[in-house]
Each structure stands twice: as C-alpha cells, then as structure tokens.
Tab-separated table of C-alpha atoms in Angstrom:
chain	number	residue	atom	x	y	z
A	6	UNK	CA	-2.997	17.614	0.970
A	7	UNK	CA	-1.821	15.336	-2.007
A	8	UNK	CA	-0.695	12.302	-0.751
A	9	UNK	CA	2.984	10.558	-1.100
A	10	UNK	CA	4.607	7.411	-0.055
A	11	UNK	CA	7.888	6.325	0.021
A	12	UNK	CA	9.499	3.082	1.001
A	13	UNK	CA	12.652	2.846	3.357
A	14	UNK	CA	15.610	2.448	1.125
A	15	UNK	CA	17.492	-0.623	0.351
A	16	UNK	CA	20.730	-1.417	2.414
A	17	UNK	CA	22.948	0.155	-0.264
A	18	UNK	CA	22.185	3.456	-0.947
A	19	UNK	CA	23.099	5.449	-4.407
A	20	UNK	CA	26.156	6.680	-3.864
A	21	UNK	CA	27.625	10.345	-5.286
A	22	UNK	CA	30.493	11.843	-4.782
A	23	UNK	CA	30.401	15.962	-5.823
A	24	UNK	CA	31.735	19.212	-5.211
A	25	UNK	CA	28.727	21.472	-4.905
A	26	UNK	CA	28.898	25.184	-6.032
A	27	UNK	CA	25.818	25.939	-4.211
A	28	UNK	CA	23.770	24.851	-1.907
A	29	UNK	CA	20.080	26.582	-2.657
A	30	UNK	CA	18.840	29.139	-0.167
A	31	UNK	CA	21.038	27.670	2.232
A	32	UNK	CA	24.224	29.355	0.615
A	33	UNK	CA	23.260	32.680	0.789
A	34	UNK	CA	23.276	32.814	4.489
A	35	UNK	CA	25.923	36.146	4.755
A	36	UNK	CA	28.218	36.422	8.221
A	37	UNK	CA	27.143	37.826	11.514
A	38	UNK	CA	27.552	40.819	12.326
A	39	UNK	CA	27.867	42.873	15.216
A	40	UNK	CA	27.925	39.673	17.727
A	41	UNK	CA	31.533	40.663	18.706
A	42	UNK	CA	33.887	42.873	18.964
A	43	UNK	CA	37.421	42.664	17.855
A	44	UNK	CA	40.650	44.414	17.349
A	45	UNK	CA	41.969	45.581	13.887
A	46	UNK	CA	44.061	42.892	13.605
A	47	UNK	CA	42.085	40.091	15.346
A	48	UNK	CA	39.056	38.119	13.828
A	49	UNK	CA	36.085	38.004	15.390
A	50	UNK	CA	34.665	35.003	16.386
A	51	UNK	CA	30.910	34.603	17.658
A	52	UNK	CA	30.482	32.163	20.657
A	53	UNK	CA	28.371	29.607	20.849
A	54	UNK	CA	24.824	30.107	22.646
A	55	UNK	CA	22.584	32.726	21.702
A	56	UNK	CA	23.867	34.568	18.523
A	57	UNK	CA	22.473	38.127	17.232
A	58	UNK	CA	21.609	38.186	13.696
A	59	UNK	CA	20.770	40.746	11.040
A	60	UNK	CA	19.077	39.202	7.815
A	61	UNK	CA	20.528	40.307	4.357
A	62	UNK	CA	18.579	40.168	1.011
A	63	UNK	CA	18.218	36.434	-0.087
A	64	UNK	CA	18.608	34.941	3.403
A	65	UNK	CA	15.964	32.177	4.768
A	66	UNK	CA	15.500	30.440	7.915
A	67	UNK	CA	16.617	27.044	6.567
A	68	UNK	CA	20.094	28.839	5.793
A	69	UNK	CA	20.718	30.641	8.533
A	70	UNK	CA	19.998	27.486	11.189
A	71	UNK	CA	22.377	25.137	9.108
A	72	UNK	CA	24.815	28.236	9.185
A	73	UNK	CA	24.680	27.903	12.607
A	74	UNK	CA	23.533	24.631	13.013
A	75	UNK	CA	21.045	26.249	15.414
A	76	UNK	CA	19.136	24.164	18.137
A	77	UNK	CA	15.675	23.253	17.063
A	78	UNK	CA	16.794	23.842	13.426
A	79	UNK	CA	14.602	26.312	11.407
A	80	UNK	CA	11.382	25.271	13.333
A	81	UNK	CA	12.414	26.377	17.006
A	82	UNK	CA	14.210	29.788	15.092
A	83	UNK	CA	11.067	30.691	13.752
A	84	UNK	CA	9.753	30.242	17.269
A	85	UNK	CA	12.106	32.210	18.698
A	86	UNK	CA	11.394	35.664	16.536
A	87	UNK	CA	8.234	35.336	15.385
A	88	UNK	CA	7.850	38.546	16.635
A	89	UNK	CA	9.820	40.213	14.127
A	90	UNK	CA	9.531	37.788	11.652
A	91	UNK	CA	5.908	37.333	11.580
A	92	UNK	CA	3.963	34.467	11.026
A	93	UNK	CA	5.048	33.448	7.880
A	94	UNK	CA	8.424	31.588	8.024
A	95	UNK	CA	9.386	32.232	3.910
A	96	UNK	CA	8.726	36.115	4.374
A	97	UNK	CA	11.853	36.977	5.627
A	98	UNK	CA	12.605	41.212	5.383
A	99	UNK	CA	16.293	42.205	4.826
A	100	UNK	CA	17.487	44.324	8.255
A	101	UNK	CA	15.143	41.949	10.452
A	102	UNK	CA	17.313	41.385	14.000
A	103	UNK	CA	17.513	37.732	15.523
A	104	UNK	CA	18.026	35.993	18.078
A	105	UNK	CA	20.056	32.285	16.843
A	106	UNK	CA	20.309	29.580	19.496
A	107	UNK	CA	24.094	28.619	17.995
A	108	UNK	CA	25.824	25.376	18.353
A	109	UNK	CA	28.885	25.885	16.502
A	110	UNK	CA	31.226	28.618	16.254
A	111	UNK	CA	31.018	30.935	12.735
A	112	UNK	CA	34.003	33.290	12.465
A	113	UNK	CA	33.892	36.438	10.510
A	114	UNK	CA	36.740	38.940	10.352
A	115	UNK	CA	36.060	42.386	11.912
A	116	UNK	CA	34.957	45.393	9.686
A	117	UNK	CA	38.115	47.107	10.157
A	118	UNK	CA	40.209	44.321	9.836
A	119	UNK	CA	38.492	43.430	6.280
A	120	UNK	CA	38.875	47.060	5.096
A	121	UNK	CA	42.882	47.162	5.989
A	122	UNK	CA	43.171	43.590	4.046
A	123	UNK	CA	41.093	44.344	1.076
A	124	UNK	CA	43.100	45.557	-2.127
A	125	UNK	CA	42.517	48.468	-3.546
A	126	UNK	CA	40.939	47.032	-6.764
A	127	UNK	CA	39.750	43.390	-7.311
A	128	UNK	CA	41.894	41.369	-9.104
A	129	UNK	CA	40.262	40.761	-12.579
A	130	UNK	CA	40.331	36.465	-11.502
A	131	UNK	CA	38.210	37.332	-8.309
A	132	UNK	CA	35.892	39.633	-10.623
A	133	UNK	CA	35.425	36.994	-12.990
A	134	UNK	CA	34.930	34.442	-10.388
A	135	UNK	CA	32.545	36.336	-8.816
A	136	UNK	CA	30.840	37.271	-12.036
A	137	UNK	CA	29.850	33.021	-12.516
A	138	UNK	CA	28.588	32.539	-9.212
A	139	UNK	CA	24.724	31.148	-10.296
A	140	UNK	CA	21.882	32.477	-8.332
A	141	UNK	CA	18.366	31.639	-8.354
A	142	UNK	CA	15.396	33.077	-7.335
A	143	UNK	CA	13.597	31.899	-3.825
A	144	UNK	CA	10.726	30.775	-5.617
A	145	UNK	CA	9.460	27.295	-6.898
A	146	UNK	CA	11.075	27.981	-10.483
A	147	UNK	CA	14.470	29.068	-8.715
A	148	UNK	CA	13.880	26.246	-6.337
A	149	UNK	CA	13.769	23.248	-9.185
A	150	UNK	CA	16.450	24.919	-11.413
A	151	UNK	CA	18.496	25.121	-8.440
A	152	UNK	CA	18.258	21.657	-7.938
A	153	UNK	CA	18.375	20.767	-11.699
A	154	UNK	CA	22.258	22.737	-11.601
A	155	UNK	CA	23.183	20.372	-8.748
A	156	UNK	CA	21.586	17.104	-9.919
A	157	UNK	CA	23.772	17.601	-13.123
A	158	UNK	CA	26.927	17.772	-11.339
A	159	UNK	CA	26.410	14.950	-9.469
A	160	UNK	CA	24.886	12.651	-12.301
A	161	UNK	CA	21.255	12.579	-11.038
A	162	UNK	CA	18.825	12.034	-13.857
A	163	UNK	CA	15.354	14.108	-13.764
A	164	UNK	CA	13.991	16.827	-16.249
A	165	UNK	CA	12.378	20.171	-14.618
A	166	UNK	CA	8.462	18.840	-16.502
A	167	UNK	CA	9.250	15.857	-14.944
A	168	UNK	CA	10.324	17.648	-11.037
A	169	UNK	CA	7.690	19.741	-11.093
A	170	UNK	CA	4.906	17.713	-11.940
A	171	UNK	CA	5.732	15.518	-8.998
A	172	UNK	CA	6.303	18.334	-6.511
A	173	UNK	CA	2.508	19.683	-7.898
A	174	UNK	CA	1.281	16.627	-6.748
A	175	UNK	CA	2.962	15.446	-3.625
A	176	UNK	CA	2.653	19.334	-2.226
A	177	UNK	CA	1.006	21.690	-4.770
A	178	UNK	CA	4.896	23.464	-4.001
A	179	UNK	CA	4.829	24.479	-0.292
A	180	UNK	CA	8.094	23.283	0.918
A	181	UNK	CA	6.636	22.892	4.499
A	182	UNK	CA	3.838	20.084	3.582
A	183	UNK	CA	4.304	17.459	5.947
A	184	UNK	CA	1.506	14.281	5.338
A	185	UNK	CA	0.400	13.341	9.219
A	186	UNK	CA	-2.409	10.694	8.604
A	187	UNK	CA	-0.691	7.882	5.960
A	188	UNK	CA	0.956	4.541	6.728
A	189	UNK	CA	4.321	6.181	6.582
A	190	UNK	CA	3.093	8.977	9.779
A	191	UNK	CA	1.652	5.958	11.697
A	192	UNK	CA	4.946	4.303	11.616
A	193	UNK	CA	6.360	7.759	12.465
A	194	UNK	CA	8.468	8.599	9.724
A	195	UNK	CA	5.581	11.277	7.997
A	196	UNK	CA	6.305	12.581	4.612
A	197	UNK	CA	7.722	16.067	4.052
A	198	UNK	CA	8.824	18.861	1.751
A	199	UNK	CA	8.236	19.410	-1.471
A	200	UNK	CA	8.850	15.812	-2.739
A	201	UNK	CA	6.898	14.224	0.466
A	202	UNK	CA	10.107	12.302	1.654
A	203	UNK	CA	10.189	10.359	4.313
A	204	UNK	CA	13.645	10.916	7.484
A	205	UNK	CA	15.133	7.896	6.315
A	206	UNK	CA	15.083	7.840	2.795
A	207	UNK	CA	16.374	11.806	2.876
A	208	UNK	CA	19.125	10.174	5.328
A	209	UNK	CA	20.283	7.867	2.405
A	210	UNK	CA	19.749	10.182	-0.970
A	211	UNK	CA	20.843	13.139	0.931
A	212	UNK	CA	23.604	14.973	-1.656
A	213	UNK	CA	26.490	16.158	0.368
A	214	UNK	CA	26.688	20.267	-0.001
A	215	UNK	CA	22.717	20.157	0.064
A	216	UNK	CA	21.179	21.568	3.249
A	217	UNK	CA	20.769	18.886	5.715
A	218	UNK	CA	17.356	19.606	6.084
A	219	UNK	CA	14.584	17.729	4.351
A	220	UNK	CA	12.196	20.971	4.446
A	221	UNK	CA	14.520	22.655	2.254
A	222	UNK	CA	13.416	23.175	-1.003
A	223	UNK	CA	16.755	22.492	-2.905
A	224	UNK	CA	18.133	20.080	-0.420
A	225	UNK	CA	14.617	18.364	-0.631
A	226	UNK	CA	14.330	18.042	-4.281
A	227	UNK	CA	17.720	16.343	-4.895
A	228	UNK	CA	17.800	13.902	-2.272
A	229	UNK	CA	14.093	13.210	-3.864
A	230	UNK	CA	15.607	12.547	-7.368
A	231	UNK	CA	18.186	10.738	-6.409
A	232	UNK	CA	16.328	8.078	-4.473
A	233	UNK	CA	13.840	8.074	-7.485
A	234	UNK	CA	17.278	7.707	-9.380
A	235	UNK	CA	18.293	4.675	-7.643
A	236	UNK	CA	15.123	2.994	-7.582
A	237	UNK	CA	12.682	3.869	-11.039
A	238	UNK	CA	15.543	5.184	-13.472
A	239	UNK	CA	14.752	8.827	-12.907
A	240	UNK	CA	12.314	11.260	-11.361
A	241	UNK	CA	10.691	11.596	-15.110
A	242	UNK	CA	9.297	8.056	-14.687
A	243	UNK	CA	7.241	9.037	-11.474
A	244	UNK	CA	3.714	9.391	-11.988
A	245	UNK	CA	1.932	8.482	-8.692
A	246	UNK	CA	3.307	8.149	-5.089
A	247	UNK	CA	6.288	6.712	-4.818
C-alpha cells in the first residue's frame, strides 16, 4: 500500500468559516421510512436504538451512519447487515433493508401527512431550486470534483491534477486504505482514506458540512487540502508524503 505521513498539526489550525451546499455521499442519505407510524396530522419521529432502513439510489454507508450518527459509525453498520449488503461495503443496492444502531432522533413527516401538505404544483422557485442542486457521481472522479465544489467555497487552494495525483499515490483511490505498519500506526494514530490522514490532523482541517468521518471520500479529501493548505501553500505543491 503506498505509503503517507503526516505530522500532528500546529496549535492553530486553518480556520474556515462556510455554508456547504453539499456534503458528498453523505448528503444523499434520504429519510426513513416505515420505522413509525403516525397520524395524518402528526410527524413521525423514529426513536433512538435500533432503526429500520431502506436504501435509496445514491445512498452509502458513510451517509447513512452520520445521518444517524449510528454506533460504531459505518464500520460496525456494515457489520451489522452484511448479510444483505454483502461483503463489499461501497456496493450498496437501492431497496436493501437495514438494521441502524441510532443515536439521535431523525424525524420525517408521515406519507399521508406529506401528500395533504404538498401543493398541487411546485412553485416555479422550488423547481428552479431544485433544478441547481449539484450531484456527483460515487466514483473517484465524482469524489474529487465533489470536493473541488466545496474547497472553492471555502477558499481551499488545490487543482483536481494536483488531488488526484496525491490520492494515486497515498491509496491508488480506495477510500478505505488505512497504513498499519508506519511511524504514525506505531504511535497509534495510522493513516487513512484516500489522502492517508492521520485522527488528529482530520480533527483540525476537518470543513464543517463535510462528513465527520475521515474514511469518507469527500469529507477526506478536503480536510486533506486544507491541512496541505495551511502548511505547503496548496495540495498542488505535494509530491511525496506529507
């Protein structure tokens, strides 16, 4: 596995202050439903513990744990269903049922509730809202220009020649590489992700609306360029471990 370092970041952190329109995979986690019941005019509101769960198209594991800030995060949900999901954690099938050890409460109103509340046509502001929500794919290339949309925003430097080069190396782009044999995993802060970064320095470059997760692809990437930000100038100026 290519190997990456990182140091612990200075005392004073890069600070960025940001209102994020997306968070990568992370913000297509869709409600819950069919956890509760509730009346017409009631919402319904899912209680914390164990949480059923029906994926939707574009839905990951990362998302759907940080939805519901889930026990064990994405790691111990995988665990949990790996019966229906399988072994692969990224292959995730639309219509899959799961099981969600929830820690917080996520309310959704009921479906007849939402019918008898919708209008009968959508406003042409909510249509063109809707119409400039960005997607990207789940892929590497959706992944970095994902990232690339939110570094902007926020100020972060970094070109997608210069991302991707560096996530090549570090993890030849599996988003689950973890480095368990290099000074950083004997002091027990291993290097993960895409970007190889280490607990503490995703703890201090972490962008707020990112995925508090440092397997994440998008939150992973960010947090990634903007320590490499703060300490080189920019992610472009990377060319070994850092």
């Amino acid at each position: 596995m290519p190997r990456g370092k990182h140091r612990r970041p200075r005392t004073t952190p890069l600070t960025r202050r940001a209102v994020i329109a997306g968070s990568g995979t992370a913000a297509l986690a869709l409600p819950l439903l069919g956890a509760t019941t509730a009346t017409a005019a009631e919402p319904a509101t899912a209680k914390v513990g164990s949480v059923a769960y029906t994926t939707k198209k574009g839905d990951t594991l990362y998302g759907i744990a940080d939805r519901y800030d889930s026990q064990g995060g994405w790691k111990q949900l995988h665990k949990d269903n790996r019966k229906a999901i399988g072994d692969n954690p990224r292959l995730i099938h639309p219509g899959t049922d799961l099981k969600v050890r929830a820690t917080k409460k996520v309310s959704t109103p009921s479906k007849t509730a939402s019918k008898a509340a919708a209008p009968a046509k959508k406003s042409s502001v909510a249509q063109a809202t809707q119409s400039s929500v960005k997607t990207f794919p789940d892929n590497l290339d959706g992944w970095i220009r994902n990232a690339l949309d939110i570094m902007g925003q926020n100020g972060i430097p970094g070109s997608y020649e210069g991302i991707h080069r560096n996530i090549m190396r570090e993890s030849s782009g599996n988003p689950l590489a973890i480095n368990n044999w290099d000074s950083n995993a004997v002091a027990g802060t291993p290097s993960k992700g895409l970007l190889q970064v280490i607990d503490p320095t995703f703890a201090a470059y972490h962008v707020p609306g990112t995925v508090y997760d440092p397997y994440d692809p998008v939150a992973n990437i960010v947090a990634a360029c903007n320590y490499a930000a703060d300490r080189y100038g920019s992610i472009d100026n990377v060319n070994g471990p850092y």
